[in-house]
Amino acid sequence: MRRIGLFGGSFDPVHQGHLALARCALAHLALDELRWIPVGQPWQKSRVLTSGVHRVAMLEAVLVDEPRFVLERCELDRTGPSYTLDTVRTLQAATPAATWFLIIGQDQYANFASWHGWPELLQRVTLAVAARDGCVPTPPPALTEVAHQLVVLPLPAQPVSATEIRARLVAGAAALELKSTLVAPAVASYIARHRLYCGNA
Ligand code: ATP
């Protein structure tokens, strides 16, 4: 049985915290592949995201080095709100004989009971949760009463968020001067080349 990790996010932009989490999941879960799933229509976020073309290009720039990383475009190609449950149903129907892990940070785990169709999702995947911002993986109240498969990922603290990166750029930081602990050099170059996140894109 193939072991497949699913890693969804805005990736606006993809940053070193995402990459550290993905590498940790690959190793700890012994995955055959890890699918990165940029969100199409993020129904839980009010902010307008950077176009999928740019978010995909930045992902492609960092995924090339690891053959088990795969870009999964299904949420970008679908219309309507991007429900993870729809994505999981579709991918599982296409590859029935596999073991599935959904990789998330603690901020998403804490929020999990607000996800569309979350009880069915818990039947379909093992959650692989990493600490974030000093918060260790802890089930939210609604999940303490529901049996679910959970793996805690041993991810060291990754003090980075896309919000912080965008804020620095809006405040005038030069993309090429962003520390490589925040974004990969290839992503910094892409942001600079396309003048993203500085109000002039
Ligand atoms: P934003 O700041 O725009 O909300 P973000 O940095 O949280 O973005 P997302 O693309 O929304 O990034 O996150 C995708 C997934 O990666 C989520 O499950 C999130 O919890 C996880 N994640 C992102 N950054 C980290 C981090 N620094 N440590 C652990 N998990 C993270």
GROMACS .gro file of C-alpha atoms and ligand atoms in nm:
model
  232
    1MET     CA    1   0.000   0.000   0.000
    2ARG     CA    2   0.136   0.338  -0.095
    3ARG     CA    3   0.162   0.585   0.190
    4ILE     CA    4   0.045   0.923   0.068
    5GLY     CA    5   0.059   1.253   0.256
    6LEU     CA    6  -0.172   1.541   0.168
    7PHE     CA    7  -0.053   1.890   0.254
    8GLY     CA    8  -0.294   2.172   0.174
    9GLY     CA    9  -0.242   2.542   0.224
   10SER     CA   10  -0.254   2.889   0.076
   11PHE     CA   11   0.124   2.880   0.016
   12ASP     CA   12   0.109   3.255  -0.035
   13PRO     CA   13   0.407   3.234  -0.044
   14VAL     CA   14   0.546   2.887   0.031
   15HIS     CA   15   0.799   2.932   0.313
   16GLN     CA   16   1.062   2.741   0.508
   17GLY     CA   17   0.811   2.637   0.776
   18HIS     CA   18   0.609   2.457   0.508
   19LEU     CA   19   0.920   2.285   0.375
   20ALA     CA   20   1.040   2.179   0.718
   21LEU     CA   21   0.696   2.037   0.798
   22ALA     CA   22   0.678   1.851   0.466
   23ARG     CA   23   1.028   1.702   0.506
   24CYS     CA   24   0.950   1.600   0.863
   25ALA     CA   25   0.629   1.428   0.746
   26LEU     CA   26   0.811   1.247   0.463
   27ALA     CA   27   1.061   1.100   0.705
   28HIS     CA   28   0.846   1.037   1.010
   29LEU     CA   29   0.553   0.884   0.821
   30ALA     CA   30   0.777   0.701   0.570
   31LEU     CA   31   0.572   0.845   0.285
   32ASP     CA   32   0.600   0.728  -0.074
   33GLU     CA   33   0.474   1.067  -0.185
   34LEU     CA   34   0.362   1.396  -0.039
   35ARG     CA   35   0.112   1.596  -0.240
   36TRP     CA   36   0.117   1.973  -0.201
   37ILE     CA   37  -0.232   2.111  -0.260
   38PRO     CA   38  -0.254   2.488  -0.309
   39VAL     CA   39  -0.603   2.603  -0.217
   40GLY     CA   40  -0.828   2.736  -0.493
   41GLN     CA   41  -1.106   2.916  -0.310
   42PRO     CA   42  -1.022   2.939   0.060
   43TRP     CA   43  -1.368   2.960   0.214
   44GLN     CA   44  -1.225   3.023   0.563
   45LYS     CA   45  -1.007   3.320   0.463
   46SER     CA   46  -1.149   3.661   0.375
   47ARG     CA   47  -0.824   3.790   0.220
   48VAL     CA   48  -0.787   3.769  -0.161
   49LEU     CA   49  -0.500   3.534  -0.237
   50THR     CA   50  -0.223   3.590  -0.489
   51SER     CA   51  -0.314   3.425  -0.819
   52GLY     CA   52  -0.275   3.049  -0.842
   53VAL     CA   53  -0.026   3.096  -1.126
   54HIS     CA   54   0.222   3.270  -0.896
   55ARG     CA   55   0.161   3.041  -0.597
   56VAL     CA   56   0.213   2.734  -0.816
   57ALA     CA   57   0.529   2.878  -0.974
   58MET     CA   58   0.680   2.942  -0.629
   59LEU     CA   59   0.588   2.589  -0.521
   60GLU     CA   60   0.740   2.439  -0.835
   61ALA     CA   61   1.062   2.626  -0.763
   62VAL     CA   62   1.105   2.446  -0.430
   63LEU     CA   63   0.953   2.106  -0.501
   64VAL     CA   64   1.204   2.010  -0.771
   65ASP     CA   65   1.468   1.890  -0.526
   66GLU     CA   66   1.258   1.611  -0.373
   67PRO     CA   67   1.112   1.351  -0.612
   68ARG     CA   68   0.850   1.243  -0.355
   69PHE     CA   69   0.702   1.594  -0.354
   70VAL     CA   70   0.414   1.620  -0.600
   71LEU     CA   71   0.209   1.927  -0.692
   72GLU     CA   72  -0.164   1.850  -0.684
   73ARG     CA   73  -0.368   2.112  -0.871
   74CYS     CA   74  -0.718   1.976  -0.814
   75GLU     CA   75  -0.837   2.258  -0.585
   76LEU     CA   76  -0.718   2.522  -0.831
   77ASP     CA   77  -0.890   2.344  -1.118
   78ARG     CA   78  -1.222   2.306  -0.936
   79THR     CA   79  -1.484   2.579  -0.904
   80GLY     CA   80  -1.651   2.665  -0.576
   81PRO     CA   81  -1.515   2.656  -0.223
   82SER     CA   82  -1.213   2.430  -0.174
   83TYR     CA   83  -1.336   2.174   0.075
   84THR     CA   84  -1.064   1.933   0.183
   85LEU     CA   85  -1.325   1.659   0.210
   86ASP     CA   86  -1.404   1.689  -0.164
   87THR     CA   87  -1.032   1.674  -0.242
   88VAL     CA   88  -0.979   1.366  -0.026
   89ARG     CA   89  -1.283   1.186  -0.174
   90THR     CA   90  -1.157   1.255  -0.528
   91LEU     CA   91  -0.799   1.151  -0.464
   92GLN     CA   92  -0.898   0.837  -0.274
   93ALA     CA   93  -1.136   0.732  -0.553
   94ALA     CA   94  -0.847   0.764  -0.800
   95THR     CA   95  -0.604   0.562  -0.583
   96PRO     CA   96  -0.810   0.328  -0.363
   97ALA     CA   97  -0.529   0.107  -0.230
   98ALA     CA   98  -0.332   0.359  -0.025
   99THR     CA   99  -0.288   0.480   0.330
  100TRP     CA  100  -0.366   0.849   0.364
  101PHE     CA  101  -0.227   1.114   0.597
  102LEU     CA  102  -0.348   1.473   0.622
  103ILE     CA  103  -0.062   1.697   0.733
  104ILE     CA  104  -0.153   2.009   0.931
  105GLY     CA  105  -0.014   2.247   1.190
  106GLN     CA  106  -0.166   2.281   1.537
  107ASP     CA  107  -0.347   2.603   1.433
  108GLN     CA  108  -0.549   2.398   1.183
  109TYR     CA  109  -0.601   2.109   1.426
  110ALA     CA  110  -0.738   2.354   1.683
  111ASN     CA  111  -0.982   2.475   1.417
  112PHE     CA  112  -1.063   2.133   1.276
  113ALA     CA  113  -1.424   2.110   1.394
  114SER     CA  114  -1.506   2.409   1.172
  115TRP     CA  115  -1.395   2.223   0.857
  116HIS     CA  116  -1.665   2.116   0.615
  117GLY     CA  117  -1.756   1.750   0.672
  118TRP     CA  118  -1.487   1.699   0.935
  119PRO     CA  119  -1.633   1.377   1.087
  120GLU     CA  120  -1.616   1.202   0.747
  121LEU     CA  121  -1.268   1.340   0.691
  122LEU     CA  122  -1.155   1.179   1.017
  123GLN     CA  123  -1.280   0.843   0.889
  124ARG     CA  124  -1.078   0.879   0.571
  125VAL     CA  125  -0.734   0.999   0.685
  126THR     CA  126  -0.486   0.983   0.968
  127LEU     CA  127  -0.413   1.333   1.092
  128ALA     CA  128  -0.042   1.415   1.114
  129VAL     CA  129  -0.013   1.727   1.328
  130ALA     CA  130   0.288   1.948   1.403
  131ALA     CA  131   0.332   2.199   1.681
  132ARG     CA  132   0.309   2.563   1.581
  133ASP     CA  133   0.393   2.887   1.765
  134GLY     CA  134   0.482   2.692   2.077
  135CYS     CA  135   0.145   2.511   2.083
  136VAL     CA  136   0.186   2.134   2.093
  137PRO     CA  137  -0.067   1.915   1.911
  138THR     CA  138  -0.375   1.903   2.131
  139PRO     CA  139  -0.722   1.799   2.014
  140PRO     CA  140  -0.990   2.066   2.027
  141PRO     CA  141  -1.288   1.985   2.253
  142ALA     CA  142  -1.508   1.846   1.973
  143LEU     CA  143  -1.239   1.596   1.871
  144THR     CA  144  -1.174   1.462   2.219
  145GLU     CA  145  -1.504   1.273   2.194
  146VAL     CA  146  -1.444   1.135   1.844
  147ALA     CA  147  -1.205   0.848   1.782
  148HIS     CA  148  -0.949   0.945   1.520
  149GLN     CA  149  -0.608   0.840   1.402
  150LEU     CA  150  -0.345   1.090   1.508
  151VAL     CA  151   0.031   1.108   1.460
  152VAL     CA  152   0.225   1.387   1.625
  153LEU     CA  153   0.507   1.504   1.399
  154PRO     CA  154   0.839   1.578   1.573
  155LEU     CA  155   0.884   1.916   1.404
  156PRO     CA  156   1.118   2.161   1.578
  157ALA     CA  157   0.974   2.514   1.618
  158GLN     CA  158   0.947   2.700   1.286
  159PRO     CA  159   0.898   3.066   1.371
  160VAL     CA  160   0.770   3.175   1.027
  161SER     CA  161   0.435   3.249   0.867
  162ALA     CA  162   0.327   3.372   0.526
  163THR     CA  163   0.148   3.661   0.699
  164GLU     CA  164   0.478   3.780   0.845
  165ILE     CA  165   0.658   3.751   0.511
  166ARG     CA  166   0.387   3.948   0.329
  167ALA     CA  167   0.389   4.212   0.605
  168ARG     CA  168   0.765   4.258   0.573
  169LEU     CA  169   0.738   4.304   0.197
  170VAL     CA  170   0.446   4.546   0.223
  171ALA     CA  171   0.653   4.743   0.475
  172GLY     CA  172   0.925   4.782   0.212
  173ALA     CA  173   1.167   4.495   0.276
  174ALA     CA  174   1.347   4.381  -0.040
  175ALA     CA  175   1.250   4.027  -0.135
  176LEU     CA  176   1.610   3.935  -0.211
  177GLU     CA  177   1.708   4.041   0.140
  178LEU     CA  178   1.455   3.816   0.313
  179LYS     CA  179   1.646   3.571   0.529
  180SER     CA  180   1.680   3.223   0.385
  181THR     CA  181   1.532   3.100   0.714
  182LEU     CA  182   1.204   3.255   0.593
  183VAL     CA  183   1.186   3.168   0.224
  184ALA     CA  184   1.404   2.965  -0.012
  185PRO     CA  185   1.628   3.178  -0.237
  186ALA     CA  186   1.436   3.063  -0.546
  187VAL     CA  187   1.112   3.191  -0.392
  188ALA     CA  188   1.274   3.523  -0.296
  189SER     CA  189   1.395   3.563  -0.655
  190TYR     CA  190   1.050   3.488  -0.792
  191ILE     CA  191   0.887   3.739  -0.556
  192ALA     CA  192   1.141   4.004  -0.660
  193ARG     CA  193   1.106   3.930  -1.032
  194HIS     CA  194   0.727   3.956  -1.023
  195ARG     CA  195   0.712   4.233  -0.764
  196LEU     CA  196   0.471   4.033  -0.547
  197TYR     CA  197   0.343   4.149  -0.208
  198CYS     CA  198   0.468   4.505  -0.241
  199GLY     CA  199   0.148   4.660  -0.375
  200ASN     CA  200   0.286   4.682  -0.731
  201ALA     CA  201   0.213   4.328  -0.854
  202ATP     P1  202  -0.090   3.266   0.650
  202ATP     O1  203   0.007   3.333   0.747
  202ATP     O2  204  -0.112   3.341   0.522
  202ATP     O3  205  -0.220   3.226   0.717
  202ATP     P2  206   0.058   3.019   0.684
  202ATP     O4  207   0.199   3.058   0.708
  202ATP     O5  208  -0.023   2.976   0.804
  202ATP     O6  209  -0.020   3.131   0.602
  202ATP     P3  210  -0.060   2.818   0.515
  202ATP     O7  211  -0.029   2.802   0.370
  202ATP     O8  212  -0.193   2.873   0.549
  202ATP     O9  213   0.062   2.904   0.578
  202ATP    O10  214  -0.036   2.680   0.594
  202ATP     C1  215  -0.049   2.554   0.536
  202ATP     C2  216  -0.028   2.449   0.646
  202ATP    O11  217   0.105   2.459   0.697
  202ATP     C3  218  -0.121   2.463   0.767
  202ATP    O12  219  -0.161   2.334   0.811
  202ATP     C4  220  -0.034   2.528   0.872
  202ATP    O13  221  -0.071   2.493   1.004
  202ATP     C5  222   0.103   2.471   0.839
  202ATP     N1  223   0.211   2.561   0.876
  202ATP     C6  224   0.242   2.678   0.816
  202ATP     N2  225   0.346   2.737   0.875
  202ATP     C7  226   0.384   2.655   0.977
  202ATP     C8  227   0.486   2.663   1.078
  202ATP     N3  228   0.567   2.769   1.086
  202ATP     N4  229   0.494   2.561   1.168
  202ATP     C9  230   0.409   2.455   1.161
  202ATP     N5  231   0.311   2.443   1.069
  202ATP    C10  232   0.297   2.542   0.978
   0.00000   0.00000   0.00000
